[in-house]
Coordinates of C-alpha atoms in Angstrom, one line a residue:
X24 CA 7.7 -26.9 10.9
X25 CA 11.5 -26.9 12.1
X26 CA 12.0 -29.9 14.5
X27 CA 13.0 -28.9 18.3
X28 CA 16.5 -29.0 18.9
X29 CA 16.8 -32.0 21.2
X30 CA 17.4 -35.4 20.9
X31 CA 15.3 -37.4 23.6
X32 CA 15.4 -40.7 25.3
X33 CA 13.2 -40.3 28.2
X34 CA 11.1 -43.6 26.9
X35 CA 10.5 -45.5 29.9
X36 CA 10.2 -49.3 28.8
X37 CA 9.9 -51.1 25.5
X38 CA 6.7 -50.1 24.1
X39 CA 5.9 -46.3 23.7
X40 CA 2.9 -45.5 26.1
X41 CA 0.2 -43.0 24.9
X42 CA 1.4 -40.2 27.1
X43 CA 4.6 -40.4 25.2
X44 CA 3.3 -41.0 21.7
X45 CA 1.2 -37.8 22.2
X46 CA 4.2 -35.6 23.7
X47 CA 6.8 -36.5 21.0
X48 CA 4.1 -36.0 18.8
X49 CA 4.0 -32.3 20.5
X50 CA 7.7 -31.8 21.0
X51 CA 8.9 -33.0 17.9
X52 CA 12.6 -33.4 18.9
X53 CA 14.9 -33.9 16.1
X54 CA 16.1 -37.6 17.1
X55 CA 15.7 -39.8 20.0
X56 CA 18.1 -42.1 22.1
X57 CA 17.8 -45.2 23.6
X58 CA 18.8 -47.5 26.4
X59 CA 19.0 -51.4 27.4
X60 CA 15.5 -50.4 29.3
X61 CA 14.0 -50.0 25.5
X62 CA 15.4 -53.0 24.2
X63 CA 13.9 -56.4 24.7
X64 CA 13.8 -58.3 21.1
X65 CA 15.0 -57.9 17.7
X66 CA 11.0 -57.8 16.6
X67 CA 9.9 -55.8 19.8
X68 CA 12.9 -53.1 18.7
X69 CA 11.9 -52.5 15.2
X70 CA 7.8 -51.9 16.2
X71 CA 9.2 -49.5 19.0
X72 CA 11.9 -47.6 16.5
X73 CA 8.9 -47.4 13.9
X74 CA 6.5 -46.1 16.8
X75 CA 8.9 -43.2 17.2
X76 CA 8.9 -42.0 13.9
X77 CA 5.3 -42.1 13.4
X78 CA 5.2 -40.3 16.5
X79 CA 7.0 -37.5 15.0
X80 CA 5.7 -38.2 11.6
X81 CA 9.3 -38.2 9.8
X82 CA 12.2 -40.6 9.3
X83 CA 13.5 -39.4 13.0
X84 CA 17.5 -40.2 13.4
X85 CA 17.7 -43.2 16.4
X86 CA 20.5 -43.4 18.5
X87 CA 22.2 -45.6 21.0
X88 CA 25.6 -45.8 22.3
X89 CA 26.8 -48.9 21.2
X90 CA 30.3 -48.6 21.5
X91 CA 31.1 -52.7 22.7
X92 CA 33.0 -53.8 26.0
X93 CA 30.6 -51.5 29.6
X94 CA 29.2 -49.2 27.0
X95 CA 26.7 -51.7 24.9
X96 CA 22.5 -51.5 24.6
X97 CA 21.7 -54.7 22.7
X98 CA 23.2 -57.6 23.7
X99 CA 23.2 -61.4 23.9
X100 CA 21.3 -63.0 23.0
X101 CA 19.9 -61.2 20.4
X102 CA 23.0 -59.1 19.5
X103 CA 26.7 -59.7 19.5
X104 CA 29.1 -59.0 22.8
X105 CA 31.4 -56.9 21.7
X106 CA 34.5 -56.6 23.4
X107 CA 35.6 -53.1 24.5
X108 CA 37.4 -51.1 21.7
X109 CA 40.4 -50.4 23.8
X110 CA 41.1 -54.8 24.2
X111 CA 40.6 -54.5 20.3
X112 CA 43.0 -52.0 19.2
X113 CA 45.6 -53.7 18.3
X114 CA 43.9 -56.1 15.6
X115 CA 44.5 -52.4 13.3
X116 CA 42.2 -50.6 10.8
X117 CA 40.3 -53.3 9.3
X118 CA 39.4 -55.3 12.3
X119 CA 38.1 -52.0 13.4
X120 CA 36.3 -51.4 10.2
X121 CA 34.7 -54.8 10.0
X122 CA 33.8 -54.2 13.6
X123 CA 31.6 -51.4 13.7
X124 CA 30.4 -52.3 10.0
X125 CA 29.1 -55.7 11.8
X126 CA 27.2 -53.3 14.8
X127 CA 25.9 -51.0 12.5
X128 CA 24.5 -53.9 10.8
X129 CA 22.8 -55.0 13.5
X130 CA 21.4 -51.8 14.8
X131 CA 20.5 -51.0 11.2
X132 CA 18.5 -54.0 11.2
X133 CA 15.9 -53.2 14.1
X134 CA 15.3 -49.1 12.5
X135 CA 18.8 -47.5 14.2
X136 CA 20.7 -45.5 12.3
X137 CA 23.3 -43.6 14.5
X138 CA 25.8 -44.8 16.8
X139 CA 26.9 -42.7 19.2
X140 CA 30.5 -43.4 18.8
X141 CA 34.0 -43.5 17.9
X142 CA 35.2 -42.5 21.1
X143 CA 37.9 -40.5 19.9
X144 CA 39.5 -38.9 23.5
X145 CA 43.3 -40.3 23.6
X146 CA 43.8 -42.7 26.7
X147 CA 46.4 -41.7 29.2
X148 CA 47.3 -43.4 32.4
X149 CA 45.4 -41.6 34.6
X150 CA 42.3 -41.8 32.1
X151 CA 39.0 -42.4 34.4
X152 CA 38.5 -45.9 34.2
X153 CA 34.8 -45.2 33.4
X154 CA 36.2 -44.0 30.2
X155 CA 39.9 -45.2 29.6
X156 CA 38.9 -48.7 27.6
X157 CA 36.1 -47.5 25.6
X158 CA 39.5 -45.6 23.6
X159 CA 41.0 -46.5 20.6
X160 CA 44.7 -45.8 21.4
X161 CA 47.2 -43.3 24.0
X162 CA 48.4 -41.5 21.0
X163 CA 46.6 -39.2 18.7
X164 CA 47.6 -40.5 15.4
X165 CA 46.2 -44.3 16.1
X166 CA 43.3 -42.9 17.9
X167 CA 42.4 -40.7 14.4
X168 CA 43.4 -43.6 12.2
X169 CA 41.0 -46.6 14.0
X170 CA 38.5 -43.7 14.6
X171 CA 38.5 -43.3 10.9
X172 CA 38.1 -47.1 10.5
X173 CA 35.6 -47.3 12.8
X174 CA 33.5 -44.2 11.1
X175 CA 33.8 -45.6 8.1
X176 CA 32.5 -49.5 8.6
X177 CA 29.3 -47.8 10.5
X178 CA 28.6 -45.2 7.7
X179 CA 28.6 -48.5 5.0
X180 CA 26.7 -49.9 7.1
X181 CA 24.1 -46.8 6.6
X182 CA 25.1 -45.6 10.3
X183 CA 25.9 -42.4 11.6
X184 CA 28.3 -41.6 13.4
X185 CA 28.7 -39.5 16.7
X186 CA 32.7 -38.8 17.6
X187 CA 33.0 -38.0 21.1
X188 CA 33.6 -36.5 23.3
X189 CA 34.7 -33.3 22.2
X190 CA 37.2 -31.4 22.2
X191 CA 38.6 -34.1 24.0
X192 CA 37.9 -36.0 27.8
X193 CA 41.3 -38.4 28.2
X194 CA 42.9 -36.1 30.6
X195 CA 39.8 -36.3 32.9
X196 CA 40.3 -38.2 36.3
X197 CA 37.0 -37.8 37.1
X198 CA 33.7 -39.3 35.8
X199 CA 31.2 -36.8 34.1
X200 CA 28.4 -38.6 35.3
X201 CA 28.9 -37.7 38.9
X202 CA 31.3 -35.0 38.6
X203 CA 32.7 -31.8 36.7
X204 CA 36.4 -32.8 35.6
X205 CA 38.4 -30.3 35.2
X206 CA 42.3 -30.3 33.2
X207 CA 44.6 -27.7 33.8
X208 CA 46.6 -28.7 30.4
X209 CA 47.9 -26.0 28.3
X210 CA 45.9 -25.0 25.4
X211 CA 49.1 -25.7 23.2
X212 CA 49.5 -29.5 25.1
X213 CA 45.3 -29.8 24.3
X214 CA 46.0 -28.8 20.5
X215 CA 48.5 -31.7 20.2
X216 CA 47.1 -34.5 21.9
X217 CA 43.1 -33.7 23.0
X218 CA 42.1 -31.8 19.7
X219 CA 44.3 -33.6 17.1
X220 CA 41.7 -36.8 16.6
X221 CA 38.6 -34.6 15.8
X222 CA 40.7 -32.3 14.0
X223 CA 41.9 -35.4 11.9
X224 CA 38.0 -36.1 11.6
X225 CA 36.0 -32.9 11.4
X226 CA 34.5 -33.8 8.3
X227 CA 32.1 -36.5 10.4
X228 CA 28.8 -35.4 9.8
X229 CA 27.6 -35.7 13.8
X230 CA 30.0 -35.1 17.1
X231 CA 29.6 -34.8 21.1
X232 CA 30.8 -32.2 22.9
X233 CA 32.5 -33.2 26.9
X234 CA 31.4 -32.4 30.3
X235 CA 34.9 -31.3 31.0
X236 CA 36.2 -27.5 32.3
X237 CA 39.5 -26.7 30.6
X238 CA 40.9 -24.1 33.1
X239 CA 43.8 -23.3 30.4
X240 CA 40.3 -21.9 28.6
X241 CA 37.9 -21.1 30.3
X242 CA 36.2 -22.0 33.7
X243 CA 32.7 -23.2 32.1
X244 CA 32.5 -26.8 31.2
X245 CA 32.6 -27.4 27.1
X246 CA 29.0 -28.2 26.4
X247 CA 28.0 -24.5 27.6
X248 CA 31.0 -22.4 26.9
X249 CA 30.5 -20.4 23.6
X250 CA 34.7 -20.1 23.8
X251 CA 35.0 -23.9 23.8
X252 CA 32.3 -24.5 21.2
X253 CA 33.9 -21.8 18.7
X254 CA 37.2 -23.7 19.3
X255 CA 35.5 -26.6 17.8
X256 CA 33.8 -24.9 15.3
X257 CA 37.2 -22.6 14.2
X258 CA 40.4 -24.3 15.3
X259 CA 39.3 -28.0 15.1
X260 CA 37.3 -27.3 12.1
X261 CA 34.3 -29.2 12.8
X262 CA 31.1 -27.9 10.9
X263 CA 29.1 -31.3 11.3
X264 CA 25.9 -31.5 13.5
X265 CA 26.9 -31.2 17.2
X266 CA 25.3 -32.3 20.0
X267 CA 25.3 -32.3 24.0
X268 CA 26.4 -35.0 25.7
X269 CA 23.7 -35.8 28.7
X270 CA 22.1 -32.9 30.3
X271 CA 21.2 -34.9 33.5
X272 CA 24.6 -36.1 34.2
X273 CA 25.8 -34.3 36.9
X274 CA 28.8 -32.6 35.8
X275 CA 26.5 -29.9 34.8
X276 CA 25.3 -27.4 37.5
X277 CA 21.4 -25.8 37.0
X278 CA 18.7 -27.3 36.5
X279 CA 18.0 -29.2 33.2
X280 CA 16.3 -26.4 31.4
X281 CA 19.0 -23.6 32.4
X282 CA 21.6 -26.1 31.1
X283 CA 19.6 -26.9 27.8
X284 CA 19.7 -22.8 27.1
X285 CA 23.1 -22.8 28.4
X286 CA 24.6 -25.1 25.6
X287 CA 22.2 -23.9 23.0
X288 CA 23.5 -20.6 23.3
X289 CA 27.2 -21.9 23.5
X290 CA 26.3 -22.6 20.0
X291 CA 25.3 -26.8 20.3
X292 CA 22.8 -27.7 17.7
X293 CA 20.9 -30.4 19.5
X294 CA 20.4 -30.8 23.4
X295 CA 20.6 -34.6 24.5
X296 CA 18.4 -35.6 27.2
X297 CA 18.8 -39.0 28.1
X298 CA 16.8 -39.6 31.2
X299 CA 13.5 -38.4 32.9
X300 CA 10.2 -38.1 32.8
X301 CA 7.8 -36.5 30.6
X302 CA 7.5 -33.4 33.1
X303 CA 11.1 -33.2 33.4
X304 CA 11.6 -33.3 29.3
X305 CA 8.9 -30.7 28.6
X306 CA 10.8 -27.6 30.4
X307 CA 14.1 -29.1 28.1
X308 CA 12.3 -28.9 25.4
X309 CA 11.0 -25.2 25.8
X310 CA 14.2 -24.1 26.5
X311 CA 16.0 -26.0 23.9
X312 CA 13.7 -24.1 21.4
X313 CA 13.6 -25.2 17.4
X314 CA 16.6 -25.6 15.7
X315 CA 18.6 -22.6 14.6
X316 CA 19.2 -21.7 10.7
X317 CA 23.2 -23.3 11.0
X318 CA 21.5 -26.3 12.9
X319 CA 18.9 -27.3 10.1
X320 CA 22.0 -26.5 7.5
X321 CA 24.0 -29.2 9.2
X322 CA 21.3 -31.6 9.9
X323 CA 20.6 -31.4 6.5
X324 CA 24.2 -32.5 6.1
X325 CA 24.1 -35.3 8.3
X326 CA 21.3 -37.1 7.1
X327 CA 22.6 -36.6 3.4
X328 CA 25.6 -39.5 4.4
X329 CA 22.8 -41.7 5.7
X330 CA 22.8 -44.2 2.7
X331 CA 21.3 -47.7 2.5
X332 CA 23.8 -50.4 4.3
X333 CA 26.7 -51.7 1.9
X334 CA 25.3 -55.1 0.8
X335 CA 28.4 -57.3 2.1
X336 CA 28.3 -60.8 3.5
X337 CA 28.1 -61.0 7.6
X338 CA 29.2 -64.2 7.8
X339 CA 32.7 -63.7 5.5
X340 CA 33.0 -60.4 7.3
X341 CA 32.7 -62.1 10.8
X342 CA 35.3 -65.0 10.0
X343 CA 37.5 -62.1 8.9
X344 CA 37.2 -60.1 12.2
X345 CA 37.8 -63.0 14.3
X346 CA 40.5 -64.0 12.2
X347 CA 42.3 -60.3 12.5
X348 CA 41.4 -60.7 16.6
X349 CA 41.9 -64.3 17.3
X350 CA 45.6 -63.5 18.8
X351 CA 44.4 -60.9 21.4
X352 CA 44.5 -61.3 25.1

């Protein structure tokens, strides 16, 4: 049976209840998401991660976004505080690497095994500030090389990575979450600055596309434009697993289930759905529908470069990252 082409995080508290246990059981989405609502304890987090996969009966990829700084699901005191990646982007490379090595550990270590990050949109001074310090850099060429960095400490620490948001979101002034941004860049400005980090990193095996209208392109926001999606498919170059960013934010006009089709026939492989209720995840799921040929090819993909975590020491590898950070403001 192909697995529905959505990743779902409509899980209300930090124990499944049987309602939900019997509809992901149903649905059978391809991965699910979670939030600081889900998380409690180190102990409590592993039963509920296992409880999703028996659920679906499969080794089910669990997300979270876990980028450090506003953007972080486990924390104290169970879980480190992370700064933001923007404050830390000056420690280089391997502070980066050692970084998101040291949160895929953790997440690793209560059954999650994606992160839905880098963050690979180039900060600019009129970045929103709901997005501009969860960046890695203002120019393309640090944001690719500490993207890469931070890529490659999660996928050692048998994590995968989710680059977002594609094609790019650092021009936006406005926040996705309550609003449609829209950036009147030329496409040949977007090519060198927006597009150039994911370019630089197409061969990640999972991305997120960006509530974001480029007018220069097209008047339909990323996620559900087929001419935005074949960009990142054909001139960015990215054949990995891509998925939605969050249906429900409300950047998105339509309901839920008219945006679901929307991006699935834009050519998205998965439809994230991050918030709701079982009523309000059942019509996503219909219209989502099972994962398409190409989208079982490049899950396939994906969860090939999920490999048992590197078996390095945490507490050398923590005296190292706050030796490479320790002069930062």
């Amino acid at each position: 049976m192909t697995a529905n082409a959505t990743i779902l995080g409509g899980i209300t508290g930090t124990e499944l209840t049987a309602a939900e246990r019997n509809f992901f059981r149903a649905a059978d989405p391809w991965g699910f998401i979670l939030f600081a609502r889900n998380v409690e304890s180190p102990e409590q987090l592993r039963r509920l991660t296992g409880d999703l996969r028996d659920a679906v009966g499969r080794d089910a990829v669990i997300t979270v976004d876990q980028e450090g700084g506003r953007v972080q699901r486990l924390r104290a005191p169970h879980w480190i505080d992370w700064p933001a990646p923007l404050d830390q982007a000056g420690a280089g490379p391997r502070a980066m690497w050692l970084r998101y090595f040291l949160i895929g550990r953790e997440l690793r270590a209560v059954g999650i095994d994606s992160n839905c990050a880098p963050t690979l949109d180039v900060a600019q001074a009129d970045t929103h500030p709901f997005l501009r310090n969860r960046c890695l850099g203002s120019d393309p060429a640090t944001v690719a090389t500490l993207g890469r960095a931070s890529a490659d400490g999660m996928l050692a620490a048998g994590v995968l990575p989710v680059m977002k948001h594609m094609p790019g979101h650092g021009r936006a002034i406005a926040d996705s979450h309550h609003d449609l941004p829209t950036v009147a860049a030329s496409e040949a400005d977007l090519d060198a600055m927006d597009f150039a980090p994911f370019r630089d990193l197409r061969d990640l095996p999972m991305g997120m596309t960006a509530h974001i209208r480029f007018t220069a392109l097209d008047d339909t926001p990323a996620t559900a434009s087929p001419r935005m999606i074949g960009l990142i498919r054909d001139s960015i170059g990215f054949d990995g697993l891509l998925m939605t960013d969050d249906i429900t934010m409300k950047a998105l006009s339509g309901t839920e289930p008219e945006r679901a089709a929307a991006s699935i026939a834009a050519g998205c492989d998965l439809v994230l759905h991050c918030n709701g209720t079982i009523a309000s995840m059942e019509p996503v799921v219909a219209a989502a529908g099972p994962m398409t040929p190409d989208a079982q090819r490049r899950a396939a993909a994906a969860l090939a470069r999920r490999h048992p975590p590197q078996d390095l020491d945490p507490a050398a590898l923590m005296a190292e990252w706050k030796a490479l950070t320790s002069t930062l403001a």
